[in-house]
Amino acid sequence: MESDRQIVITGNWKMNKSTEETVAFVKGILPKIEAANALIYLAVPFTVIQPAVEATGGSKLVIGAQNMHDATDGAFTGEIAGGMLKDVGARFVILGHSERRHIFNESNSFINSKIKRALLDEIQPVLCIGETLEEHESGKIEEVLYTQLKESLEDITPEQLAKMIIAYEPVWAIGTDKTATPQHAQDTHRLCRDYLADKWGKEVADKIVMQYGGSVKPENAKSLLEQPDIDGLLVGKASLNLDFFSQIVNYR
Ligand code: PGA
């Protein structure tokens, strides 16, 4: 049974697509999302944020980024600030994605500082958490996820938390074709929601949108979204394909 929380389905393009491909994709997806009962977000590369925003033509498609730095400006060669993202029309930012944590060694405290900056810059933070295969197999899921939530959300108020999205993405399911079972994803979302309720209060925990990510495909979107604590999806590979992404968005 679905909850009455808003469903949010996000495509994460990672390091893919040119300007031409972006504009064609956005124009192609717009008619397909009209009847969807979900909010649709696309996290695109920095270089195509502006063309993507322009191509949306004020529709309900929300364009965002996949990362940002925690400073407002300065000598940080190769980095990008929240204000710059906002300037080109980004409305949300993915923070703490497992590829940032594992390939670029981002820590919970750095992610925490980026979340605070994004909130100040009025860009909605989408915080990703998730356990590795080793942690999964050694039964450390709770410990890992609670630590990620505790440290990434340190000093965040319930009011600020209510503005965010949390995405549970088990690392072993990302890009592996090994989707978590709907039951595992549900149980983990419940664990996280209970933890949030305990630390930040039941009101915000009941309200916050929690997405599942990791090998989401047209074939498994519906069964995942039918779980009471799964309010959305974070879709990597399948969001690069217009046909697959529109099937996911219209999962019903
Ligand atoms: P995937 O990626 O759907 O390709 O597994 C998900 C993600 O990394 O957000």
mmCIF file of C-alpha atoms and ligand atoms in Angstrom:
data_model
loop_
_atom_site.group_PDB
_atom_site.id
_atom_site.type_symbol
_atom_site.label_atom_id
_atom_site.label_comp_id
_atom_site.label_asym_id
_atom_site.label_seq_id
_atom_site.Cartn_x
_atom_site.Cartn_y
_atom_site.Cartn_z
ATOM 1 C CA MET A 1 0.000 0.000 0.000
ATOM 2 C CA GLU A 2 1.388 3.409 -0.961
ATOM 3 C CA SER A 3 1.578 6.207 1.596
ATOM 4 C CA ASP A 4 0.193 9.687 0.991
ATOM 5 C CA ARG A 5 3.682 11.139 0.657
ATOM 6 C CA GLN A 6 4.579 12.661 -2.704
ATOM 7 C CA ILE A 7 6.268 10.167 -5.052
ATOM 8 C CA VAL A 8 9.511 11.562 -6.479
ATOM 9 C CA ILE A 9 11.315 9.740 -9.287
ATOM 10 C CA THR A 10 14.816 11.008 -10.050
ATOM 11 C CA GLY A 11 17.042 10.167 -12.985
ATOM 12 C CA ASN A 12 20.772 10.339 -12.221
ATOM 13 C CA TRP A 13 22.621 10.647 -15.506
ATOM 14 C CA LYS A 14 26.080 10.524 -13.931
ATOM 15 C CA MET A 15 28.788 11.479 -16.508
ATOM 16 C CA ASN A 16 26.650 11.058 -19.617
ATOM 17 C CA LYS A 17 24.970 13.075 -22.404
ATOM 18 C CA SER A 18 25.879 16.013 -24.607
ATOM 19 C CA THR A 19 23.819 19.198 -24.956
ATOM 20 C CA GLU A 20 22.100 17.865 -28.057
ATOM 21 C CA GLU A 21 21.238 14.557 -26.381
ATOM 22 C CA THR A 22 19.996 16.385 -23.279
ATOM 23 C CA VAL A 23 17.649 18.681 -25.166
ATOM 24 C CA ALA A 24 16.285 15.759 -27.226
ATOM 25 C CA PHE A 25 15.718 13.693 -24.052
ATOM 26 C CA VAL A 26 13.991 16.496 -22.138
ATOM 27 C CA LYS A 27 11.711 17.333 -25.059
ATOM 28 C CA GLY A 28 10.960 13.632 -25.472
ATOM 29 C CA ILE A 29 10.123 12.992 -21.820
ATOM 30 C CA LEU A 30 7.867 16.027 -21.283
ATOM 31 C CA PRO A 31 4.729 14.573 -22.935
ATOM 32 C CA LYS A 32 5.326 11.257 -21.130
ATOM 33 C CA ILE A 33 5.342 12.763 -17.646
ATOM 34 C CA GLU A 34 2.177 14.784 -18.014
ATOM 35 C CA ALA A 35 -0.076 12.061 -16.635
ATOM 36 C CA ALA A 36 2.429 10.708 -14.103
ATOM 37 C CA ASN A 37 1.379 10.893 -10.470
ATOM 38 C CA ALA A 38 4.992 11.508 -9.430
ATOM 39 C CA LEU A 39 7.297 14.505 -9.378
ATOM 40 C CA ILE A 40 10.075 13.915 -11.877
ATOM 41 C CA TYR A 41 13.630 15.077 -11.218
ATOM 42 C CA LEU A 42 16.675 14.799 -13.497
ATOM 43 C CA ALA A 43 20.210 15.115 -12.081
ATOM 44 C CA VAL A 44 22.289 16.030 -15.104
ATOM 45 C CA PRO A 45 25.978 16.923 -15.655
ATOM 46 C CA PHE A 46 26.902 20.542 -14.780
ATOM 47 C CA THR A 47 27.497 21.366 -18.466
ATOM 48 C CA VAL A 48 23.904 20.626 -19.463
ATOM 49 C CA ILE A 49 21.965 22.059 -16.508
ATOM 50 C CA GLN A 50 21.123 25.265 -18.316
ATOM 51 C CA PRO A 51 20.073 23.670 -21.646
ATOM 52 C CA ALA A 52 18.024 21.101 -19.714
ATOM 53 C CA VAL A 53 16.273 23.837 -17.700
ATOM 54 C CA GLU A 54 15.529 25.811 -20.862
ATOM 55 C CA ALA A 55 14.166 22.706 -22.601
ATOM 56 C CA THR A 56 11.723 22.028 -19.724
ATOM 57 C CA GLY A 57 9.870 25.223 -20.661
ATOM 58 C CA GLY A 58 8.463 25.645 -17.154
ATOM 59 C CA SER A 59 6.948 22.135 -17.048
ATOM 60 C CA LYS A 60 6.901 19.945 -13.946
ATOM 61 C CA LEU A 61 10.283 18.402 -14.769
ATOM 62 C CA VAL A 62 12.791 19.498 -12.106
ATOM 63 C CA ILE A 63 16.459 19.793 -13.077
ATOM 64 C CA GLY A 64 19.287 19.409 -10.572
ATOM 65 C CA ALA A 65 22.962 18.562 -10.105
ATOM 66 C CA GLN A 66 24.903 15.524 -8.931
ATOM 67 C CA ASN A 67 27.333 17.208 -6.542
ATOM 68 C CA MET A 68 28.580 20.560 -5.237
ATOM 69 C CA HIS A 69 31.281 21.993 -2.981
ATOM 70 C CA ASP A 70 30.635 23.314 0.519
ATOM 71 C CA ALA A 71 32.232 26.741 0.011
ATOM 72 C CA THR A 72 30.513 29.685 -1.646
ATOM 73 C CA ASP A 73 33.497 30.649 -3.814
ATOM 74 C CA GLY A 74 37.273 30.769 -3.817
ATOM 75 C CA ALA A 75 40.382 28.836 -4.786
ATOM 76 C CA PHE A 76 38.921 25.375 -5.337
ATOM 77 C CA THR A 77 40.079 24.413 -8.826
ATOM 78 C CA GLY A 78 37.582 22.180 -10.581
ATOM 79 C CA GLU A 79 34.822 22.554 -7.986
ATOM 80 C CA ILE A 80 31.367 24.093 -8.270
ATOM 81 C CA ALA A 81 29.387 26.133 -5.733
ATOM 82 C CA GLY A 82 25.709 25.883 -4.870
ATOM 83 C CA GLY A 83 25.192 29.509 -5.907
ATOM 84 C CA MET A 84 26.529 28.673 -9.372
ATOM 85 C CA LEU A 85 24.149 25.745 -9.682
ATOM 86 C CA LYS A 86 21.267 27.930 -8.646
ATOM 87 C CA ASP A 87 22.356 30.575 -11.123
ATOM 88 C CA VAL A 88 21.824 28.122 -14.016
ATOM 89 C CA GLY A 89 18.506 26.866 -12.667
ATOM 90 C CA ALA A 90 19.356 23.731 -10.643
ATOM 91 C CA ARG A 91 16.747 23.137 -7.951
ATOM 92 C CA PHE A 92 18.187 20.107 -6.167
ATOM 93 C CA VAL A 93 21.560 18.440 -5.697
ATOM 94 C CA ILE A 94 22.493 14.817 -5.016
ATOM 95 C CA LEU A 95 24.971 14.638 -2.122
ATOM 96 C CA GLY A 96 26.869 11.635 -0.745
ATOM 97 C CA HIS A 97 26.263 9.371 -3.720
ATOM 98 C CA SER A 98 28.189 6.128 -3.260
ATOM 99 C CA GLU A 99 30.425 6.963 -6.235
ATOM 100 C CA ARG A 100 31.401 10.212 -4.489
ATOM 101 C CA ARG A 101 31.967 8.357 -1.206
ATOM 102 C CA HIS A 102 33.953 5.463 -2.666
ATOM 103 C CA ILE A 103 35.775 6.832 -5.726
ATOM 104 C CA PHE A 104 36.370 10.352 -4.391
ATOM 105 C CA ASN A 105 36.634 9.457 -0.691
ATOM 106 C CA GLU A 106 33.972 11.869 0.533
ATOM 107 C CA SER A 107 33.344 11.609 4.264
ATOM 108 C CA ASN A 108 30.104 12.019 6.176
ATOM 109 C CA SER A 109 31.392 15.253 7.685
ATOM 110 C CA PHE A 110 32.153 16.756 4.254
ATOM 111 C CA ILE A 111 28.721 15.652 3.041
ATOM 112 C CA ASN A 112 27.202 17.250 6.150
ATOM 113 C CA SER A 113 28.876 20.520 5.344
ATOM 114 C CA LYS A 114 27.664 20.393 1.722
ATOM 115 C CA ILE A 115 24.097 19.718 2.905
ATOM 116 C CA LYS A 116 24.244 22.795 5.131
ATOM 117 C CA ARG A 117 25.521 24.913 2.249
ATOM 118 C CA ALA A 118 22.881 23.601 -0.158
ATOM 119 C CA LEU A 119 20.164 24.468 2.384
ATOM 120 C CA LEU A 120 21.573 27.990 2.751
ATOM 121 C CA ASP A 121 21.666 28.277 -1.040
ATOM 122 C CA GLU A 122 18.057 27.026 -1.211
ATOM 123 C CA ILE A 123 18.867 24.001 -3.319
ATOM 124 C CA GLN A 124 17.123 20.837 -2.147
ATOM 125 C CA PRO A 125 19.684 18.272 -0.911
ATOM 126 C CA VAL A 126 19.122 14.619 -1.820
ATOM 127 C CA LEU A 127 21.259 12.648 0.633
ATOM 128 C CA CYS A 128 22.343 9.169 -0.476
ATOM 129 C CA ILE A 129 23.176 6.450 2.026
ATOM 130 C CA GLY A 130 23.821 2.747 1.599
ATOM 131 C CA GLU A 131 25.925 -0.210 2.718
ATOM 132 C CA THR A 132 28.580 -2.066 0.692
ATOM 133 C CA LEU A 133 28.287 -5.771 -0.103
ATOM 134 C CA GLU A 134 30.771 -6.616 2.628
ATOM 135 C CA GLU A 135 28.843 -4.603 5.204
ATOM 136 C CA HIS A 136 25.616 -6.148 3.945
ATOM 137 C CA GLU A 137 26.928 -9.689 4.256
ATOM 138 C CA SER A 138 28.404 -9.134 7.682
ATOM 139 C CA GLY A 139 25.060 -7.929 9.014
ATOM 140 C CA LYS A 140 26.206 -4.334 9.581
ATOM 141 C CA ILE A 141 23.407 -2.594 7.693
ATOM 142 C CA GLU A 142 21.886 -0.831 10.698
ATOM 143 C CA GLU A 143 25.207 0.311 12.081
ATOM 144 C CA VAL A 144 26.388 1.663 8.710
ATOM 145 C CA LEU A 145 23.161 3.453 7.822
ATOM 146 C CA TYR A 146 22.670 4.939 11.290
ATOM 147 C CA THR A 147 26.235 6.294 11.230
ATOM 148 C CA GLN A 148 25.748 7.765 7.753
ATOM 149 C CA LEU A 149 22.492 9.414 8.835
ATOM 150 C CA LYS A 150 23.840 10.626 12.162
ATOM 151 C CA GLU A 151 27.050 12.140 10.775
ATOM 152 C CA SER A 152 25.714 13.428 7.448
ATOM 153 C CA LEU A 153 22.775 15.085 9.186
ATOM 154 C CA GLU A 154 24.612 16.471 12.207
ATOM 155 C CA ASP A 155 23.106 19.777 13.411
ATOM 156 C CA ILE A 156 20.378 19.662 10.759
ATOM 157 C CA THR A 157 17.094 20.801 12.311
ATOM 158 C CA PRO A 158 13.796 18.939 11.778
ATOM 159 C CA GLU A 159 12.618 21.919 9.683
ATOM 160 C CA GLN A 160 15.682 21.599 7.439
ATOM 161 C CA LEU A 161 15.346 17.821 7.244
ATOM 162 C CA ALA A 162 11.770 18.232 6.040
ATOM 163 C CA LYS A 163 13.093 20.035 2.958
ATOM 164 C CA MET A 164 15.370 17.145 1.991
ATOM 165 C CA ILE A 165 15.040 13.779 0.274
ATOM 166 C CA ILE A 166 16.876 10.695 1.503
ATOM 167 C CA ALA A 167 17.839 7.990 -0.970
ATOM 168 C CA TYR A 168 18.713 4.496 0.223
ATOM 169 C CA GLU A 169 21.050 2.999 -2.360
ATOM 170 C CA PRO A 170 22.712 -0.263 -1.358
ATOM 171 C CA VAL A 171 26.149 -0.069 -2.988
ATOM 172 C CA TRP A 172 25.917 -3.719 -4.089
ATOM 173 C CA ALA A 173 22.806 -2.881 -6.115
ATOM 174 C CA ILE A 174 24.175 0.143 -7.996
ATOM 175 C CA GLY A 175 24.949 -0.643 -11.624
ATOM 176 C CA THR A 176 25.068 -4.391 -10.895
ATOM 177 C CA ASP A 177 21.643 -5.500 -12.067
ATOM 178 C CA LYS A 178 21.135 -6.895 -8.555
ATOM 179 C CA THR A 179 18.128 -4.896 -7.374
ATOM 180 C CA ALA A 180 17.255 -5.206 -3.683
ATOM 181 C CA THR A 181 14.048 -7.153 -3.183
ATOM 182 C CA PRO A 182 11.061 -4.908 -2.462
ATOM 183 C CA GLN A 183 10.924 -6.474 1.017
ATOM 184 C CA HIS A 184 14.577 -5.739 1.794
ATOM 185 C CA ALA A 185 14.218 -2.186 0.495
ATOM 186 C CA GLN A 186 11.023 -1.702 2.530
ATOM 187 C CA ASP A 187 12.576 -3.079 5.728
ATOM 188 C CA THR A 188 15.612 -0.829 5.348
ATOM 189 C CA HIS A 189 13.522 2.261 4.599
ATOM 190 C CA ARG A 190 11.501 1.471 7.730
ATOM 191 C CA LEU A 191 14.674 1.153 9.808
ATOM 192 C CA CYS A 192 15.874 4.542 8.544
ATOM 193 C CA ARG A 193 12.493 6.204 9.045
ATOM 194 C CA ASP A 194 12.362 4.885 12.624
ATOM 195 C CA TYR A 195 15.867 6.195 13.245
ATOM 196 C CA LEU A 196 14.890 9.633 11.895
ATOM 197 C CA ALA A 197 11.775 9.596 14.093
ATOM 198 C CA ASP A 198 13.887 8.786 17.109
ATOM 199 C CA LYS A 199 16.437 11.553 16.477
ATOM 200 C CA TRP A 200 14.464 14.263 14.663
ATOM 201 C CA GLY A 201 10.870 13.498 15.653
ATOM 202 C CA LYS A 202 8.002 11.504 14.211
ATOM 203 C CA GLU A 203 6.466 14.440 12.384
ATOM 204 C CA VAL A 204 9.389 14.952 10.008
ATOM 205 C CA ALA A 205 10.094 11.205 9.749
ATOM 206 C CA ASP A 206 6.513 10.615 8.584
ATOM 207 C CA LYS A 207 6.795 13.422 6.075
ATOM 208 C CA ILE A 208 10.217 12.950 4.481
ATOM 209 C CA VAL A 209 10.410 11.408 1.013
ATOM 210 C CA MET A 210 12.661 8.345 0.940
ATOM 211 C CA GLN A 211 13.784 6.956 -2.402
ATOM 212 C CA TYR A 212 15.220 3.571 -3.271
ATOM 213 C CA GLY A 213 18.080 3.373 -5.793
ATOM 214 C CA GLY A 214 20.127 0.547 -7.271
ATOM 215 C CA SER A 215 19.363 -1.201 -10.591
ATOM 216 C CA VAL A 216 15.835 0.198 -10.849
ATOM 217 C CA LYS A 217 14.250 -0.889 -14.151
ATOM 218 C CA PRO A 218 10.820 -0.745 -15.742
ATOM 219 C CA GLU A 219 10.205 -4.311 -14.515
ATOM 220 C CA ASN A 220 10.808 -3.614 -10.819
ATOM 221 C CA ALA A 221 9.678 0.012 -10.364
ATOM 222 C CA LYS A 222 6.088 -0.817 -9.473
ATOM 223 C CA SER A 223 6.825 -3.500 -6.890
ATOM 224 C CA LEU A 224 9.298 -1.180 -5.161
ATOM 225 C CA LEU A 225 6.941 1.797 -5.155
ATOM 226 C CA GLU A 226 4.121 -0.310 -3.751
ATOM 227 C CA GLN A 227 6.035 -0.613 -0.469
ATOM 228 C CA PRO A 228 4.633 1.699 2.211
ATOM 229 C CA ASP A 229 7.951 3.353 3.099
ATOM 230 C CA ILE A 230 9.357 3.735 -0.423
ATOM 231 C CA ASP A 231 8.279 7.122 -1.783
ATOM 232 C CA GLY A 232 10.370 7.316 -4.885
ATOM 233 C CA LEU A 233 13.230 5.988 -6.956
ATOM 234 C CA LEU A 234 16.736 7.140 -7.838
ATOM 235 C CA VAL A 235 17.421 5.697 -11.255
ATOM 236 C CA GLY A 236 20.881 5.554 -12.836
ATOM 237 C CA LYS A 237 21.395 3.571 -16.035
ATOM 238 C CA ALA A 238 17.733 3.186 -16.951
ATOM 239 C CA SER A 239 17.252 6.975 -16.783
ATOM 240 C CA LEU A 240 19.553 7.425 -19.791
ATOM 241 C CA ASN A 241 17.051 5.650 -22.010
ATOM 242 C CA LEU A 242 13.932 7.643 -22.837
ATOM 243 C CA ASP A 243 11.736 4.609 -23.269
ATOM 244 C CA PHE A 244 12.855 2.902 -20.026
ATOM 245 C CA PHE A 245 12.635 6.122 -18.012
ATOM 246 C CA SER A 246 9.141 6.909 -19.253
ATOM 247 C CA GLN A 247 8.002 3.391 -18.375
ATOM 248 C CA ILE A 248 9.421 3.831 -14.861
ATOM 249 C CA VAL A 249 7.773 7.223 -14.445
ATOM 250 C CA ASN A 250 4.464 5.734 -15.556
ATOM 251 C CA TYR A 251 4.947 2.652 -13.371
ATOM 252 C CA ARG A 252 1.254 2.414 -12.637
HETATM 253 P P1 PGA B 1 21.752 2.327 -11.305
HETATM 254 O O1 PGA B 1 22.357 3.566 -10.495
HETATM 255 O O2 PGA B 1 20.273 2.561 -11.446
HETATM 256 O O3 PGA B 1 22.474 2.325 -12.609
HETATM 257 O O4 PGA B 1 22.027 1.094 -10.482
HETATM 258 C C1 PGA B 1 21.665 4.156 -9.435
HETATM 259 C C2 PGA B 1 22.448 5.296 -8.859
HETATM 260 O O5 PGA B 1 23.690 5.206 -8.806
HETATM 261 O O6 PGA B 1 21.883 6.325 -8.457
#
